[in-house]
Amino acid sequence: MTGFRFVEYLNDNPNTTYDVLATEAGITKARVCQMIALCKRLPSEITDYLMGTDDPETQKFFTEQKLRPLTLMATNDEKITRFNEMKETIQ
């Protein structure tokens, strides 16, 4: 979920660089890039859902490791379908 927070922060602070963000977060610039790239490759339906949920079980379930394969799918429809299938397993 941190990648989503990074994207929001950069949108709110357009003059901030990945270097500054990495320093503030205590991680490498490369890691910041990886996390932001993951978020940008997911359709807004998925990112909006993940950003809007307060359910700790859902937040814990959707790790970077589980979300990354979605970014390799050809279409957003495929990504959303698979994401919805994943959601059903936690309910």
mmCIF file of C-alpha atoms in Angstrom:
data_model
loop_
_atom_site.group_PDB
_atom_site.id
_atom_site.type_symbol
_atom_site.label_atom_id
_atom_site.label_comp_id
_atom_site.label_asym_id
_atom_site.label_seq_id
_atom_site.Cartn_x
_atom_site.Cartn_y
_atom_site.Cartn_z
ATOM 1 C CA MET A 1 0.000 0.000 0.000
ATOM 2 C CA THR A 2 2.928 2.319 0.501
ATOM 3 C CA GLY A 3 3.350 2.756 -3.237
ATOM 4 C CA PHE A 4 -0.130 4.257 -3.413
ATOM 5 C CA ARG A 5 0.793 6.705 -0.682
ATOM 6 C CA PHE A 6 3.912 7.647 -2.641
ATOM 7 C CA VAL A 7 1.843 8.363 -5.742
ATOM 8 C CA GLU A 8 -0.561 10.515 -3.718
ATOM 9 C CA TYR A 9 2.324 12.363 -2.099
ATOM 10 C CA LEU A 10 3.948 13.092 -5.449
ATOM 11 C CA ASN A 11 0.627 14.296 -6.868
ATOM 12 C CA ASP A 12 0.204 16.644 -3.906
ATOM 13 C CA ASN A 13 3.864 17.749 -4.009
ATOM 14 C CA PRO A 14 4.855 17.932 -7.689
ATOM 15 C CA ASN A 15 8.272 19.435 -6.929
ATOM 16 C CA THR A 16 9.309 16.442 -4.818
ATOM 17 C CA THR A 17 11.725 14.011 -6.446
ATOM 18 C CA TYR A 18 12.011 10.254 -6.033
ATOM 19 C CA ASP A 19 15.331 10.899 -4.267
ATOM 20 C CA VAL A 20 13.680 13.095 -1.646
ATOM 21 C CA LEU A 21 10.832 10.642 -1.201
ATOM 22 C CA ALA A 22 13.272 7.754 -0.788
ATOM 23 C CA THR A 23 15.277 9.640 1.813
ATOM 24 C CA GLU A 24 12.141 10.558 3.770
ATOM 25 C CA ALA A 25 10.877 6.961 3.631
ATOM 26 C CA GLY A 26 14.262 5.477 4.501
ATOM 27 C CA ILE A 27 14.441 3.309 1.376
ATOM 28 C CA THR A 28 16.321 3.431 -1.908
ATOM 29 C CA LYS A 29 15.249 5.434 -4.926
ATOM 30 C CA ALA A 30 15.084 2.168 -6.888
ATOM 31 C CA ARG A 31 12.580 0.772 -4.392
ATOM 32 C CA VAL A 32 10.441 3.914 -4.650
ATOM 33 C CA CYS A 33 10.484 3.532 -8.449
ATOM 34 C CA GLN A 34 9.430 -0.120 -8.208
ATOM 35 C CA MET A 35 6.538 0.623 -5.902
ATOM 36 C CA ILE A 36 5.261 3.550 -7.950
ATOM 37 C CA ALA A 37 5.577 1.580 -11.191
ATOM 38 C CA LEU A 38 3.425 -1.182 -9.706
ATOM 39 C CA CYS A 39 0.710 1.306 -8.801
ATOM 40 C CA LYS A 40 0.748 2.989 -12.189
ATOM 41 C CA ARG A 41 0.369 -0.327 -14.018
ATOM 42 C CA LEU A 42 -2.844 -1.216 -12.207
ATOM 43 C CA PRO A 43 -6.209 0.084 -13.458
ATOM 44 C CA SER A 44 -7.869 2.817 -11.417
ATOM 45 C CA GLU A 45 -10.659 0.424 -10.383
ATOM 46 C CA ILE A 46 -8.072 -1.601 -8.481
ATOM 47 C CA THR A 47 -6.092 1.294 -7.035
ATOM 48 C CA ASP A 48 -9.263 3.127 -5.978
ATOM 49 C CA TYR A 49 -10.508 0.007 -4.207
ATOM 50 C CA LEU A 50 -7.217 -0.561 -2.397
ATOM 51 C CA MET A 51 -6.864 3.087 -1.395
ATOM 52 C CA GLY A 52 -10.465 3.254 -0.199
ATOM 53 C CA THR A 53 -10.581 0.140 1.945
ATOM 54 C CA ASP A 54 -10.114 0.330 5.692
ATOM 55 C CA ASP A 55 -10.443 -3.421 6.161
ATOM 56 C CA PRO A 56 -7.184 -4.644 7.720
ATOM 57 C CA GLU A 57 -7.663 -8.156 6.346
ATOM 58 C CA THR A 58 -7.942 -6.816 2.793
ATOM 59 C CA GLN A 59 -4.948 -4.522 3.251
ATOM 60 C CA LYS A 60 -2.884 -7.399 4.604
ATOM 61 C CA PHE A 61 -3.984 -9.763 1.826
ATOM 62 C CA PHE A 62 -3.074 -7.602 -1.177
ATOM 63 C CA THR A 63 0.694 -7.590 -0.963
ATOM 64 C CA GLU A 64 3.022 -6.387 -3.685
ATOM 65 C CA GLN A 65 3.853 -10.024 -4.404
ATOM 66 C CA LYS A 66 0.183 -10.772 -5.113
ATOM 67 C CA LEU A 67 -0.438 -7.623 -7.149
ATOM 68 C CA ARG A 68 2.659 -7.684 -9.353
ATOM 69 C CA PRO A 69 1.449 -10.575 -11.613
ATOM 70 C CA LEU A 70 -1.587 -8.464 -12.497
ATOM 71 C CA THR A 71 0.696 -5.919 -14.154
ATOM 72 C CA LEU A 72 1.813 -8.549 -16.663
ATOM 73 C CA MET A 73 -1.694 -9.148 -17.986
ATOM 74 C CA ALA A 74 -2.457 -7.734 -21.420
ATOM 75 C CA THR A 75 -5.631 -5.788 -20.719
ATOM 76 C CA ASN A 76 -7.178 -3.897 -17.843
ATOM 77 C CA ASP A 77 -10.242 -6.127 -18.117
ATOM 78 C CA GLU A 78 -8.062 -9.178 -17.426
ATOM 79 C CA LYS A 79 -6.448 -7.420 -14.482
ATOM 80 C CA ILE A 80 -9.801 -6.443 -12.997
ATOM 81 C CA THR A 81 -11.282 -9.916 -13.494
ATOM 82 C CA ARG A 82 -8.324 -11.563 -11.761
ATOM 83 C CA PHE A 83 -8.367 -8.965 -8.980
ATOM 84 C CA ASN A 84 -12.062 -9.638 -8.362
ATOM 85 C CA GLU A 85 -11.325 -13.365 -8.192
ATOM 86 C CA MET A 86 -8.642 -12.641 -5.616
ATOM 87 C CA LYS A 87 -11.071 -10.505 -3.584
ATOM 88 C CA GLU A 88 -13.524 -13.403 -3.415
ATOM 89 C CA THR A 89 -10.931 -15.580 -1.689
ATOM 90 C CA ILE A 90 -10.721 -13.238 1.306
ATOM 91 C CA GLN A 91 -14.461 -12.850 1.886
#
